XYZ file of C-alpha atoms in Angstrom:
509
model
C -42.756 20.201 52.443
C -41.664 22.451 50.954
C -41.833 22.862 46.996
C -38.742 22.058 44.937
C -36.256 24.417 44.095
C -35.788 23.027 41.234
C -38.038 25.228 39.037
C -38.246 25.738 35.074
C -38.532 29.627 34.518
C -39.836 32.292 32.026
C -40.164 35.765 33.680
C -43.362 37.496 34.083
C -45.336 34.476 32.505
C -48.074 32.612 34.196
C -47.544 29.041 32.759
C -44.548 27.942 34.522
C -47.016 28.266 37.357
C -49.817 25.823 35.945
C -46.347 23.726 34.480
C -45.243 22.912 37.945
C -49.366 22.647 39.260
C -50.045 20.151 36.789
C -48.135 17.043 37.542
C -48.971 17.194 41.335
C -53.139 18.524 40.151
C -52.981 15.689 37.624
C -51.748 12.648 40.118
C -54.756 14.162 42.762
C -57.678 13.405 40.188
C -56.154 10.121 39.438
C -55.644 9.258 42.598
C -59.385 10.109 43.218
C -60.068 8.255 40.208
C -58.639 4.931 41.193
C -60.278 5.013 44.860
C -63.636 6.102 42.709
C -64.413 8.763 45.011
C -64.770 13.138 44.957
C -64.021 15.569 46.925
C -66.900 16.863 48.535
C -66.673 19.454 51.072
C -70.453 21.760 50.620
C -73.548 21.511 50.555
C -73.645 24.424 48.085
C -73.573 24.045 44.702
C -74.485 25.986 41.542
C -75.512 24.326 38.037
C -72.473 24.140 37.261
C -72.046 21.688 39.470
C -69.261 23.980 41.900
C -69.513 23.472 45.348
C -68.834 26.270 47.216
C -66.900 27.638 50.823
C -66.218 30.986 52.443
C -62.867 31.146 52.069
C -60.130 33.815 54.563
C -57.254 34.164 53.665
C -53.869 35.352 56.953
C -52.235 38.350 56.555
C -48.116 38.254 55.078
C -47.013 40.640 52.658
C -45.599 38.657 49.869
C -46.520 35.320 51.460
C -49.929 36.500 49.475
C -48.388 34.522 46.427
C -48.542 31.434 48.402
C -52.804 32.008 49.499
C -52.973 32.066 45.414
C -50.956 28.404 44.676
C -53.842 27.376 47.943
C -57.449 29.385 45.860
C -55.953 28.076 42.381
C -55.860 24.153 43.129
C -59.292 24.626 45.370
C -60.929 26.094 41.575
C -59.402 23.034 39.727
C -60.994 20.654 41.575
C -64.746 22.834 40.774
C -65.056 24.773 44.677
C -65.782 27.924 44.147
C -65.807 31.218 47.040
C -69.598 32.411 48.387
C -68.257 34.586 50.678
C -64.376 36.244 51.122
C -62.668 37.736 53.508
C -58.571 38.543 54.989
C -55.519 40.671 56.250
C -53.827 42.390 55.459
C -52.315 40.734 52.137
C -54.938 38.530 52.718
C -57.398 41.473 51.828
C -55.434 42.639 48.619
C -56.307 38.736 47.043
C -59.685 39.079 49.033
C -61.235 42.343 47.077
C -59.541 41.231 43.670
C -61.068 38.457 43.301
C -64.208 39.620 44.957
C -64.158 42.171 42.229
C -62.981 40.347 38.748
C -66.834 38.764 38.203
C -69.224 35.650 38.023
C -68.556 34.069 41.062
C -68.247 30.829 39.124
C -65.460 31.820 37.407
C -61.551 30.831 37.953
C -59.464 34.096 38.853
C -56.602 32.228 40.593
C -55.296 32.453 37.475
C -55.919 36.059 36.783
C -55.180 36.891 40.449
C -51.490 35.588 39.586
C -51.051 37.533 36.460
C -51.892 40.771 38.411
C -48.776 39.897 40.223
C -46.435 38.330 38.214
C -46.183 41.023 35.620
C -46.132 43.194 38.279
C -42.406 44.589 40.016
C -43.857 44.110 43.643
C -40.801 45.771 44.621
C -42.218 49.232 43.169
C -44.485 49.310 46.718
C -41.543 50.314 48.224
C -42.174 54.435 48.016
C -40.007 55.184 50.459
C -36.196 57.229 49.652
C -33.662 55.450 47.865
C -31.520 54.466 51.074
C -34.917 52.604 52.378
C -34.632 50.170 49.192
C -31.804 49.837 49.177
C -31.918 48.472 53.312
C -35.278 46.835 52.883
C -33.758 45.188 49.231
C -30.659 44.102 52.081
C -31.787 42.998 55.055
C -34.842 41.099 52.933
C -32.326 38.869 51.936
C -32.013 36.830 54.491
C -34.732 35.324 56.776
C -33.608 36.680 59.926
C -31.851 39.897 59.382
C -30.405 40.672 63.301
C -28.650 37.612 62.871
C -26.464 40.057 60.033
C -27.067 43.413 61.643
C -25.616 42.001 64.502
C -22.946 40.146 62.242
C -21.430 43.258 60.416
C -21.688 45.206 64.445
C -19.860 42.603 65.507
C -17.135 43.226 62.334
C -17.197 46.377 62.468
C -16.617 46.893 66.128
C -13.878 44.947 65.626
C -11.918 46.196 62.803
C -12.809 49.664 64.243
C -10.933 48.255 68.094
C -8.325 46.631 66.439
C -7.284 49.541 64.503
C -7.776 51.834 67.577
C -5.097 49.179 69.415
C -2.551 49.925 65.702
C -2.367 53.459 67.125
C -2.696 53.535 71.121
C -0.121 51.610 70.392
C 1.618 52.591 67.753
C 5.804 52.652 70.145
C 5.566 49.105 69.312
C 5.180 48.615 65.659
C 5.858 49.130 61.674
C 5.546 53.063 60.602
C 3.145 50.633 57.592
C 0.837 49.547 60.642
C 0.433 53.193 62.600
C -0.448 54.405 58.233
C -2.126 51.167 57.911
C -4.135 51.445 61.460
C -4.830 55.559 60.744
C -6.623 54.489 56.747
C -8.700 52.121 59.279
C -9.822 54.126 61.902
C -10.205 57.268 59.059
C -12.880 55.105 57.573
C -14.469 54.118 60.008
C -15.334 56.712 61.886
C -16.031 58.753 58.624
C -18.183 55.676 58.079
C -19.777 55.850 61.457
C -20.458 59.658 61.138
C -21.964 59.092 57.159
C -24.241 56.450 58.469
C -25.083 58.142 62.067
C -26.866 61.919 59.828
C -28.328 59.255 57.583
C -30.460 57.371 59.545
C -30.687 61.107 61.194
C -32.235 61.937 57.754
C -33.952 59.215 57.667
C -35.245 59.528 61.275
C -36.727 62.695 60.232
C -38.303 61.986 57.380
C -39.919 59.292 59.230
C -41.310 61.553 61.964
C -43.232 63.706 59.247
C -44.399 60.416 57.584
C -46.717 59.441 60.431
C -44.067 57.060 61.685
C -44.311 55.263 57.768
C -41.381 54.108 55.521
C -42.835 54.269 53.206
C -46.459 56.108 51.361
C -47.918 53.186 50.347
C -49.350 55.711 47.386
C -47.602 53.355 44.880
C -50.192 51.037 45.475
C -52.731 52.226 45.908
C -53.009 53.855 42.584
C -52.033 50.207 41.106
C -54.957 48.851 43.363
C -57.938 51.525 41.811
C -55.993 51.025 38.470
C -56.572 47.339 38.379
C -59.736 47.601 40.221
C -61.172 50.299 37.271
C -59.732 48.081 34.483
C -62.249 45.748 35.639
C -64.259 47.959 34.794
C -63.548 50.625 32.271
C -66.554 51.961 31.232
C -65.781 53.014 35.389
C -63.447 55.993 36.526
C -63.076 54.070 39.360
C -65.181 51.135 41.722
C -66.386 52.322 44.053
C -66.991 49.752 47.675
C -70.858 50.141 47.240
C -69.272 48.208 43.502
C -67.452 46.508 45.214
C -70.712 45.299 47.206
C -72.999 44.566 44.362
C -70.245 42.487 42.178
C -69.617 40.663 45.773
C -72.464 39.499 46.545
C -74.002 38.704 42.916
C -75.085 35.037 42.944
C -78.045 35.778 40.228
C -78.404 32.960 37.521
C -76.032 30.682 39.350
C -79.351 28.767 40.978
C -77.569 27.955 44.234
C -78.763 25.075 45.890
C -78.739 23.340 48.558
C -78.420 18.628 48.590
C -81.456 17.621 50.129
C -80.371 14.507 50.552
C -77.070 15.735 51.830
C -77.027 18.197 53.937
C -79.231 17.659 57.843
C -80.335 20.986 58.638
C -83.645 21.922 58.592
C -82.562 26.109 57.069
C -85.375 28.169 58.413
C -82.879 29.731 59.915
C -79.876 29.640 57.395
C -79.501 33.348 55.805
C -79.927 33.596 52.103
C -77.251 32.110 50.133
C -75.143 35.503 48.363
C -72.061 36.797 48.413
C -70.231 39.178 50.544
C -66.464 41.064 50.734
C -64.820 41.829 54.485
C -61.258 43.096 55.011
C -59.736 43.820 58.355
C -57.879 46.876 59.777
C -56.796 47.821 63.368
C -58.017 51.267 63.876
C -55.798 53.093 66.802
C -56.934 56.388 68.478
C -59.769 54.338 70.314
C -58.530 50.664 69.965
C -61.080 48.932 67.483
C -60.878 46.112 65.527
C -62.895 47.422 61.893
C -64.329 45.212 59.768
C -64.666 46.410 56.530
C -67.187 47.734 55.183
C -69.681 46.795 56.688
C -68.021 49.495 59.493
C -67.319 52.426 56.873
C -70.121 54.679 58.014
C -67.969 55.179 60.610
C -65.396 57.479 58.732
C -67.607 59.590 57.752
C -65.701 62.485 56.878
C -66.891 66.406 55.817
C -65.772 66.307 53.239
C -66.836 63.193 52.135
C -66.202 59.106 53.207
C -62.711 58.042 51.645
C -64.171 53.883 52.795
C -66.711 54.991 49.783
C -63.580 54.094 47.852
C -62.584 50.351 46.971
C -58.611 50.477 46.646
C -58.792 52.616 50.142
C -60.016 49.579 51.718
C -57.079 47.265 50.789
C -54.809 49.562 51.587
C -56.164 50.843 55.288
C -55.807 46.897 56.152
C -52.415 46.466 54.290
C -50.962 49.314 56.476
C -47.765 47.063 57.719
C -47.201 49.423 60.579
C -43.356 52.298 60.164
C -43.195 50.085 56.706
C -45.938 52.279 55.679
C -47.645 55.265 56.756
C -50.179 55.110 58.561
C -54.515 55.457 56.623
C -55.629 58.663 57.791
C -59.317 59.837 58.368
C -60.021 63.505 59.936
C -62.761 64.858 60.014
C -65.015 62.713 61.751
C -68.685 63.799 60.654
C -69.632 63.244 64.434
C -67.294 64.493 66.008
C -68.241 65.840 69.680
C -71.643 65.707 69.383
C -72.542 64.398 72.046
C -76.573 64.593 71.295
C -75.846 62.157 68.377
C -73.263 59.513 68.262
C -73.753 56.821 65.271
C -72.056 54.833 64.064
C -69.907 55.402 66.882
C -72.577 54.228 69.402
C -73.626 51.865 67.343
C -70.537 49.177 67.002
C -68.544 50.086 69.705
C -70.765 52.753 72.121
C -68.434 55.058 72.759
C -68.480 58.707 71.072
C -66.386 58.778 67.892
C -63.010 60.413 67.428
C -62.183 63.384 66.048
C -59.911 60.465 63.773
C -58.582 57.874 63.229
C -55.141 55.808 62.305
C -55.535 52.631 60.327
C -53.187 50.482 60.306
C -52.515 46.874 59.598
C -55.061 44.121 60.135
C -53.322 41.611 61.481
C -52.197 43.589 64.362
C -56.301 43.003 66.225
C -56.508 39.467 63.992
C -54.634 38.957 61.172
C -56.725 35.401 60.688
C -60.410 36.069 61.388
C -61.864 32.487 61.156
C -64.112 33.452 62.188
C -65.641 36.589 61.355
C -68.515 34.115 58.879
C -69.165 32.426 61.879
C -73.046 32.206 62.865
C -73.359 30.518 66.388
C -77.402 30.447 65.484
C -76.879 27.934 63.009
C -77.090 24.381 64.218
C -75.919 22.727 60.504
C -73.816 24.771 57.990
C -74.865 24.269 55.157
C -71.321 25.322 53.711
C -68.250 24.911 55.548
C -65.318 28.610 56.243
C -62.411 27.092 55.858
C -59.525 29.219 56.668
C -56.360 29.680 54.934
C -52.537 30.121 57.294
C -49.404 30.986 56.385
C -46.679 29.360 58.510
C -43.433 30.654 58.669
C -42.419 27.843 61.379
C -42.037 30.833 63.541
C -43.337 28.790 66.612
C -41.963 25.454 66.265
C -38.396 27.351 65.515
C -38.547 29.282 69.422
C -39.353 26.057 71.094
C -36.739 24.906 73.982
C -34.704 28.270 73.018
C -36.375 30.937 74.708
C -33.414 31.637 76.995
C -31.617 32.751 73.791
C -33.360 35.503 72.352
C -32.261 38.630 71.300
C -33.821 41.752 71.642
C -34.901 40.977 68.157
C -36.873 38.020 68.526
C -37.684 39.415 72.100
C -39.350 41.753 70.791
C -40.222 39.833 67.840
C -41.658 37.422 69.949
C -43.904 39.654 72.496
C -46.203 41.493 69.502
C -46.605 37.654 67.885
C -48.097 37.228 71.054
C -50.356 40.179 71.196
C -51.480 40.407 67.755
C -52.558 36.354 66.919
C -53.774 35.899 70.980
C -57.021 37.344 69.394
C -57.898 34.731 66.931
C -56.302 32.114 68.945
C -58.249 31.976 70.806
C -61.346 31.384 68.806
C -59.748 28.529 66.638
C -58.716 27.041 70.129
C -62.057 27.386 71.277
C -63.998 26.602 68.681
C -62.598 22.326 67.186
C -65.411 22.274 64.921
C -63.626 25.520 63.018
C -60.319 23.803 63.848
C -60.661 21.123 61.837
C -60.956 23.581 58.322
C -57.725 24.963 58.949
C -55.428 24.701 56.183
C -51.004 25.180 56.970
C -49.457 26.839 54.236
C -45.667 26.279 54.937
C -44.029 29.906 54.315
C -41.028 29.685 56.292
C -38.158 29.756 53.592
C -38.707 33.465 52.443
C -38.780 36.629 54.373
C -41.990 38.045 54.168
C -41.360 41.232 53.243
C -39.706 40.500 50.099
C -40.808 42.549 47.341
C -37.565 41.935 45.584
C -38.382 38.507 45.157
C -37.058 36.364 41.853
C -39.070 34.596 39.315
C -38.032 31.317 41.107
C -39.361 32.343 44.812
C -42.641 33.401 43.707
C -42.653 29.994 42.053
C -41.894 28.484 44.322
C -44.035 30.329 47.060
C -46.932 29.768 44.673
C -46.067 25.845 44.631
C -45.868 26.220 48.460
C -49.458 26.605 48.409
C -50.755 24.175 46.128
C -49.262 21.141 48.143
C -50.630 22.428 50.788
C -54.022 22.118 49.330
C -54.545 19.175 47.813
C -53.252 17.816 50.951
C -56.234 19.826 52.829
C -58.336 18.642 50.385
C -57.753 15.139 50.637
C -60.026 15.323 53.989
C -62.519 15.957 51.801
C -63.185 12.168 49.877
C -65.964 10.909 50.024
C -66.806 6.923 47.849
C -68.690 8.439 44.662
C -71.876 5.940 45.810
C -72.215 6.881 49.102
C -72.745 10.488 47.295
C -74.853 9.217 44.509
C -76.774 6.966 47.232
C -80.856 8.122 46.931
C -81.151 8.400 50.470
C -78.714 9.754 53.526
C -75.011 7.578 54.494
C -72.493 9.166 56.143
C -69.738 9.247 54.377
C -65.952 9.601 55.498
C -65.791 13.294 53.984
C -64.681 15.796 57.141
C -67.407 17.532 56.241
C -70.215 15.192 57.509
C -68.934 15.110 59.451
C -67.969 18.165 61.004
C -71.810 19.307 60.386
C -72.389 16.265 63.325
C -69.724 17.644 64.812
C -71.874 21.078 64.886
C -74.667 19.751 65.633
C -73.634 18.024 68.248
C -72.264 21.563 70.118
C -75.347 22.806 69.163
C -77.283 21.162 71.389
C -75.045 21.132 73.743
C -75.273 24.636 73.641
C -78.604 24.801 74.045
C -79.108 22.748 77.089
C -76.735 24.526 78.843
C -77.978 27.826 77.901
C -82.059 26.581 78.817
C -80.484 24.583 82.457
């Protein structure tokens, strides 16, 4: 569902986002009240009766604003996040929300305020030519089409002017003069364009094949995290993990009536944070901060800085420079190869090159799923960002141009890991929500306030539709004995237990 384009805009004003979302939320609450139903999505609650889930957020550049719209609705409906994970844009939201404070607080509106008040185009910190190209090309959903049109028009004008010069005996003197001027301008433009491209290519190679250094983003992230705790110089990864895990004073409890499993094989109720990045030298998916000891260097560990975790996860290849880690501490020490041997069974490299986690796992919905748990106490919810590319490609594969062909090869490779897991796990598949974001280019950092609100509202609409799956009769939920509700959560628990039993039977056969 595409959010309405008739949106009142007040620049840098978070209230206009809430103003657009509130009518839909009120309508949903009224619907629940009229039907005498509640949202039932988890068996874990705190003293404020908030329900807790694990949340995984997909990567997608500026589409991260849509993720905020989704989490905004969840929080308004009394849902909080115990463990969070994400890639790229999802990693940004994950780390910032994890670092903001107590888990029972609503954080989406604070995150929205940070992004609304920040000019996102500042993150495009490359050469002026790069900024101009990015601004122009991301105005359209399909920039390759604009490039093809421009190339055709340029070639057409140059060809016509060359014809005018070649057959000058057949034309008036004015036509010959005009043809000469046009041809001269076209050639000069081509030379200047080639010179600029050559200069950019040299800078591109020197910068490790990245158009933008990414330093502006890193500085901004460091400052934002520092502002959460002004008394500290910067937020360390240890501090981030401590805040993310903190659940004290919330008295998290498992509903003794609704919960169907045995809590004996369940891990403790505590929070966590995970971001994904891709390591190119060894070809491995890296989960941070869990694997940060991989990057112990002679001069320290760059992953001890919480902001660096996000910078490594959002290093979009070619758009941003890679995140490098050199002089690995364990390199070339075959008698002590840990921790590379512990995680991957290999000797450590001398250096690492980290890029956007979406190269290997853009939607890590499997990150917190424990196959040893017979019946989960709370679900892992995934927010998928759907640009409509799969539907768009159906039936016209033979008409793809070079850009579309390369793009689809890349998408097939990078989405395989996550898709394979989702397709095999029918229970988890039901916990994935889809947000429509195809109406805006994912790299349009120069988007207007209206477009930001449209993305936000797309997340709002998707969240409300998703929560409708978890409606349950209030009388059933208040019963002192277990009665199966129509909520997808009850259905999913039973399906998970059936799957667990079948897996045990197969493993013991």
